[in-house]
Backbone as ProteinMPNN parsed JSONL, in Angstrom:
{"seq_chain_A": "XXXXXXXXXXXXXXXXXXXXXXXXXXXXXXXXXXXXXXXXXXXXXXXXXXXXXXXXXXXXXXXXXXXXXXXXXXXXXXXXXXXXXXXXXXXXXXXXXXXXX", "coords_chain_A": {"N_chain_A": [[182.451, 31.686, 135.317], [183.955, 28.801, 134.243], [183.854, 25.212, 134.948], [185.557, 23.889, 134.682], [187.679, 25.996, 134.472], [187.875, 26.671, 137.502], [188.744, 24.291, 138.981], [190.953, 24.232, 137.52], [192.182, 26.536, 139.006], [191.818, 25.783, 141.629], [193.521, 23.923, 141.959], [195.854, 24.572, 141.579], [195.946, 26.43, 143.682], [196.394, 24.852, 145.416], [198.885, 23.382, 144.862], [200.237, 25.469, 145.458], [200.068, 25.928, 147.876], [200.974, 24.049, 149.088], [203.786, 23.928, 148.521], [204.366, 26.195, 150.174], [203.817, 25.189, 152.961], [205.865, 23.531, 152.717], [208.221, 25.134, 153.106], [207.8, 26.348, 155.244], [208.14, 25.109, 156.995], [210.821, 23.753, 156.86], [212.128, 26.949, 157.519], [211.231, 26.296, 160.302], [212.498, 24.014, 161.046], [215.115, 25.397, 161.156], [214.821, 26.788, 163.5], [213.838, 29.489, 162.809], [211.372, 32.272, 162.97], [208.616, 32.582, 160.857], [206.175, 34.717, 159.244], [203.274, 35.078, 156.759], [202.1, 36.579, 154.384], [199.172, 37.341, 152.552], [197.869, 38.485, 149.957], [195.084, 38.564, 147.678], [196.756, 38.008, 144.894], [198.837, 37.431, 145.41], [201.517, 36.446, 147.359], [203.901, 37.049, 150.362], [206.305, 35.892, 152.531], [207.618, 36.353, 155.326], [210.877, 36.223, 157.162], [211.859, 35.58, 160.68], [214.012, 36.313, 163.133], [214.284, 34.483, 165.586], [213.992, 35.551, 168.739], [212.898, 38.145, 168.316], [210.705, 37.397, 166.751], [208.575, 35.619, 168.096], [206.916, 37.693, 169.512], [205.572, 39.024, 168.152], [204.381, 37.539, 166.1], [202.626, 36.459, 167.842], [201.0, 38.752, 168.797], [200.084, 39.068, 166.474], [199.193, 36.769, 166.01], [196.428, 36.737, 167.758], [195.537, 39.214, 166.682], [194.029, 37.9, 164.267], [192.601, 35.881, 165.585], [190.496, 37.343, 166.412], [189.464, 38.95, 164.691], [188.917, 36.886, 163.391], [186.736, 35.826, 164.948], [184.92, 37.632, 165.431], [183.793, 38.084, 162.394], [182.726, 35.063, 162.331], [180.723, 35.677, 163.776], [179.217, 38.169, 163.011], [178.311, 36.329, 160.793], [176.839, 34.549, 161.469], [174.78, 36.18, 162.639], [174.058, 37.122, 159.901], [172.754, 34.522, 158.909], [170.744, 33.887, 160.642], [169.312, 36.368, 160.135], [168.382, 35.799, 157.797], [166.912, 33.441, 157.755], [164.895, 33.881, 159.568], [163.371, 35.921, 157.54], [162.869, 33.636, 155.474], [161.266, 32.043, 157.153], [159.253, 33.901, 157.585], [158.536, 34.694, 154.437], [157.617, 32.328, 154.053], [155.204, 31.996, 155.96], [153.808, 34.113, 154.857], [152.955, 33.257, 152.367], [151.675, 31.141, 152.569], [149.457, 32.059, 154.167], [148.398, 33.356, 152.287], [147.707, 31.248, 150.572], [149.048, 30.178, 148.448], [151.078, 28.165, 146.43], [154.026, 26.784, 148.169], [157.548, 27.864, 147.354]], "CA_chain_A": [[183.601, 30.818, 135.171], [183.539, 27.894, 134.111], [183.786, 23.989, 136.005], [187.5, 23.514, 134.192], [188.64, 26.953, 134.925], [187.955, 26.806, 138.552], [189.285, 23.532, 138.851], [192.671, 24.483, 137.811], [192.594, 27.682, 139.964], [191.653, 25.233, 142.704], [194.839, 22.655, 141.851], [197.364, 25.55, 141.442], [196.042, 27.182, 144.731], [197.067, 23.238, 146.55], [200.288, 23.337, 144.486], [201.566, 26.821, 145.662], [199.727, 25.554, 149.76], [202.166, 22.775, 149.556], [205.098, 25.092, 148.472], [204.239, 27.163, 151.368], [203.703, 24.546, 153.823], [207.325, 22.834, 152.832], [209.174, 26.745, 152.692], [207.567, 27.171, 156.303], [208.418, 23.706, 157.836], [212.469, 24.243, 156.645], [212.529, 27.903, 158.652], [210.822, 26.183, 161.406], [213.198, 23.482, 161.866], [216.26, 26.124, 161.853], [214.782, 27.918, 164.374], [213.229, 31.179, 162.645], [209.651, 32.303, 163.027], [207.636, 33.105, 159.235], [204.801, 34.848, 158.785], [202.735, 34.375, 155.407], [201.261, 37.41, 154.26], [198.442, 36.863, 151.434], [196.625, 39.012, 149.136], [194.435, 38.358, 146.262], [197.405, 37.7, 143.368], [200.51, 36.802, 145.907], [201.602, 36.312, 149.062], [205.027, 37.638, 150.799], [206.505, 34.875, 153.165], [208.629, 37.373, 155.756], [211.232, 35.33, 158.269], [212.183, 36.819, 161.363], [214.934, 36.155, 164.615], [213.701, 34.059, 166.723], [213.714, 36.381, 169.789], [211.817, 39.214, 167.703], [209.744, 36.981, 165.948], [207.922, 34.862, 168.847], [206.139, 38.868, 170.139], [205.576, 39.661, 167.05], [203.633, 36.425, 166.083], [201.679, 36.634, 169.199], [200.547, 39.976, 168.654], [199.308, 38.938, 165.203], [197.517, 35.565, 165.92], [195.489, 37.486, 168.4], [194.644, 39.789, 166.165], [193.18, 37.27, 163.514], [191.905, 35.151, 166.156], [189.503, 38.605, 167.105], [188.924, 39.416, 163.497], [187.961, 35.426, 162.508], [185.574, 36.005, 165.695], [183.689, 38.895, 164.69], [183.543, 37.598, 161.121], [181.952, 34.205, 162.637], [179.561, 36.322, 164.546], [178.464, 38.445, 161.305], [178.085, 35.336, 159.402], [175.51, 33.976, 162.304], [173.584, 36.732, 162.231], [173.41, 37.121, 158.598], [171.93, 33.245, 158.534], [169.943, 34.392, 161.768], [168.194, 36.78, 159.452], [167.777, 34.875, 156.169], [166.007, 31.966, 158.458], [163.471, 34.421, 159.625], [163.207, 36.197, 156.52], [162.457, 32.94, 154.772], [160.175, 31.731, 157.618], [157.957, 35.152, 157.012], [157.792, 34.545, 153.626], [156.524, 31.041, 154.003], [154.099, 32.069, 156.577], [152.129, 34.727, 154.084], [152.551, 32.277, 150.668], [150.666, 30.062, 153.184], [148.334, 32.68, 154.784], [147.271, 33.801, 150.949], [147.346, 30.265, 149.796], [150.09, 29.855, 147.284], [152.212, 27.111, 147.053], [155.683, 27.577, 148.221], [158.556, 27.386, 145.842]], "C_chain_A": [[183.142, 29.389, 134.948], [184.478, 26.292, 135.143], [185.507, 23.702, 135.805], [188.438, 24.486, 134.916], [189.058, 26.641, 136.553], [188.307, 25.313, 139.187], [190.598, 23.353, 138.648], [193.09, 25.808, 138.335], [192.626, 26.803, 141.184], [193.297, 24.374, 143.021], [196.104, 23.798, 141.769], [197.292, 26.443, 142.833], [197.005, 25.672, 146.243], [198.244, 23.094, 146.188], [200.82, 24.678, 145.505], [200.791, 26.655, 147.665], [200.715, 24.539, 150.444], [203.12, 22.565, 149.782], [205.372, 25.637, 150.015], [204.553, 26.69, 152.597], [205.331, 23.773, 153.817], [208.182, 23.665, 153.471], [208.771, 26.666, 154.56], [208.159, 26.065, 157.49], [210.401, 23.646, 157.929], [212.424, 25.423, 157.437], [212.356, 27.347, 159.836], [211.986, 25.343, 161.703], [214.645, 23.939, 161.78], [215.796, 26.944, 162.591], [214.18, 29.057, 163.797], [211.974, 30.713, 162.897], [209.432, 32.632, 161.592], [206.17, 33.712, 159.398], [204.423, 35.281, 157.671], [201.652, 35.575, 155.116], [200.127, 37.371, 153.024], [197.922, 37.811, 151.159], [196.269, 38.408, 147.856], [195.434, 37.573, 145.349], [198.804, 37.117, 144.566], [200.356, 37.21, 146.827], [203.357, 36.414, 149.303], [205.509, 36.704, 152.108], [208.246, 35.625, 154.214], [209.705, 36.461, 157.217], [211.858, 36.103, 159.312], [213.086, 36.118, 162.331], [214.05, 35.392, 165.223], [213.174, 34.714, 168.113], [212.586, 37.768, 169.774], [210.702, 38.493, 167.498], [208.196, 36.626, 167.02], [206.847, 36.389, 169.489], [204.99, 39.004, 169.226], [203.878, 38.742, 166.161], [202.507, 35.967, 167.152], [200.715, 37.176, 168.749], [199.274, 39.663, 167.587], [198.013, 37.536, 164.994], [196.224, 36.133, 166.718], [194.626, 38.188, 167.925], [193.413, 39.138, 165.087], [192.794, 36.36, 164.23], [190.575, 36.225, 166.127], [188.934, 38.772, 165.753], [187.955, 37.515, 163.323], [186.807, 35.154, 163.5], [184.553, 36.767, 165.082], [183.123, 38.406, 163.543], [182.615, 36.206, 161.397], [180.699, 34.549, 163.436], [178.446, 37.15, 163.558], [177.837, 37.542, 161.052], [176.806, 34.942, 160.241], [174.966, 34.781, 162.288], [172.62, 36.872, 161.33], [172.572, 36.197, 158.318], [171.131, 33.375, 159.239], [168.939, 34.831, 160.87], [167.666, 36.481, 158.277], [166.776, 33.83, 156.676], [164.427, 33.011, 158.482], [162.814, 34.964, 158.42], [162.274, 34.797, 155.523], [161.047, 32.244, 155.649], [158.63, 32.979, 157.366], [157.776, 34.849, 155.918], [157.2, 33.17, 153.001], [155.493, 31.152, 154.114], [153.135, 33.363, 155.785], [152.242, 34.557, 153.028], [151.787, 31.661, 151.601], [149.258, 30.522, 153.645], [147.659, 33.289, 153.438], [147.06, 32.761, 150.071], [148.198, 29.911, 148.427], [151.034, 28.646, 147.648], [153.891, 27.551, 147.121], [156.508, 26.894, 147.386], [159.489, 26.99, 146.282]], "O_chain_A": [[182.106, 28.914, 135.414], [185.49, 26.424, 135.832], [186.367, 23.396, 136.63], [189.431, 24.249, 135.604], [190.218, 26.415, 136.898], [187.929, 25.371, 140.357], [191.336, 22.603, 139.287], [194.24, 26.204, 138.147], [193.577, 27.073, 141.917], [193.945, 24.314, 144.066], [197.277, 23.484, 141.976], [198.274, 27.097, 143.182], [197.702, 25.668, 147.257], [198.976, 22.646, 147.07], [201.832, 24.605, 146.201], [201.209, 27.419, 148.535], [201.085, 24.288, 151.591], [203.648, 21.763, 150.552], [206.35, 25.485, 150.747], [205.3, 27.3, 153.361], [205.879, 23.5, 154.884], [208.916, 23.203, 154.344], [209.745, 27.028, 155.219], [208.516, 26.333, 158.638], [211.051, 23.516, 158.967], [212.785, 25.035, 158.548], [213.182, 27.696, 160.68], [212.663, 25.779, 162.635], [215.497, 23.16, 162.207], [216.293, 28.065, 162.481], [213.959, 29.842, 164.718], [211.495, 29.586, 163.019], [210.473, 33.089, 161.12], [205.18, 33.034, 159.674], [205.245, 36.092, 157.244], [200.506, 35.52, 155.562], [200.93, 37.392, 152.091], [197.305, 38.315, 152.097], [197.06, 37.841, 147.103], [195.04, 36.465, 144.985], [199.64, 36.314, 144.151], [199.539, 38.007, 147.288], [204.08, 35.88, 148.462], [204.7, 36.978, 152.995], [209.434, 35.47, 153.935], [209.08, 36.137, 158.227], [212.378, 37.183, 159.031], [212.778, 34.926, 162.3], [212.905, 35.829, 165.338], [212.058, 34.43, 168.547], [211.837, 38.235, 170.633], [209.662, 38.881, 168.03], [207.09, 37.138, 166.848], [205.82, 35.96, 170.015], [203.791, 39.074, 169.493], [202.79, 39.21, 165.824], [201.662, 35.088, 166.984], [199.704, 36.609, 168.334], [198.066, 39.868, 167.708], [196.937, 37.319, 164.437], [195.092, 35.95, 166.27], [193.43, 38.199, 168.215], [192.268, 39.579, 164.993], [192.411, 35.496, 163.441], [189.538, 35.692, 165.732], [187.704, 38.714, 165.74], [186.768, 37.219, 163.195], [185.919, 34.383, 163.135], [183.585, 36.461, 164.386], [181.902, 38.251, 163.574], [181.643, 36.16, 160.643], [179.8, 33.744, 163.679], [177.255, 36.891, 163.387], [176.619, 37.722, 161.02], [175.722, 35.023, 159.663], [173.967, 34.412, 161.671], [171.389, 36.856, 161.364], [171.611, 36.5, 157.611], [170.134, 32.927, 158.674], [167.92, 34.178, 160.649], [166.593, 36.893, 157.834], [165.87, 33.436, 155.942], [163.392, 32.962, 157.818], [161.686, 34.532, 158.183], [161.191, 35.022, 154.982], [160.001, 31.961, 155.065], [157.448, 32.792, 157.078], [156.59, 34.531, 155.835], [156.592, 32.955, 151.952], [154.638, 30.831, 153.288], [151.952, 33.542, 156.073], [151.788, 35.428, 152.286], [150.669, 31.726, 151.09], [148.225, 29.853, 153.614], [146.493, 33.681, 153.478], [146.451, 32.926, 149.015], [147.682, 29.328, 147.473], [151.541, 28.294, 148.714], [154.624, 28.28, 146.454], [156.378, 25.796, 146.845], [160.39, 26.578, 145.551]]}, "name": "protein", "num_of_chains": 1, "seq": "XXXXXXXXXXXXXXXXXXXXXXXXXXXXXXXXXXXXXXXXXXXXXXXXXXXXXXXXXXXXXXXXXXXXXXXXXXXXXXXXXXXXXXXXXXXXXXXXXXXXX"}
């Protein structure tokens, strides 16, 4: 892709965040709950009762609190093992005398 393309994928993803963020700020101050479902090509913006909603919304930050854990725990490992990885192959370009790249 190129520097333009992704540039106006970037500016049309802050246009339709801004949308979102207005659309969610209006339910909030009549009282409903929203939650903002996203995939890939579109996202589904579902409003619910207040009395339902507030469980419901619980339930679900919890769960992507637990998931965006794990996923931050992955990610440290993965850099965990690229560090060593890269420290080993310092330490035998150095132990056979090559310069490192």
């Amino acid at each position: 892709m190129s520097y333009r393309h992704d540039l106006k994928l970037l500016r049309r993803a802050q246009k339709q965040a801004k949308r979102q963020l207005r659309q969610l700020a209006k339910l909030e101050l009549t009282g409903l709950t929203a939650v903002t479902l996203h995939a890939h090509t579109r996202q589904v913006t579902i409003t619910l009762a207040s009395s339902t909603g507030a469980p419901f919304t619980d339930a679900l930050r919890e769960a992507l609190r637990e998931h965006r854990q794990e996923l931050q725990a992955e990610a440290q490992q993965l850099l965990l093992t690229w560090l060593e990885d890269e420290q080993l192959r310092d330490r035998s370009a150095l132990a056979a005398g090559l310069p490192l790249a």
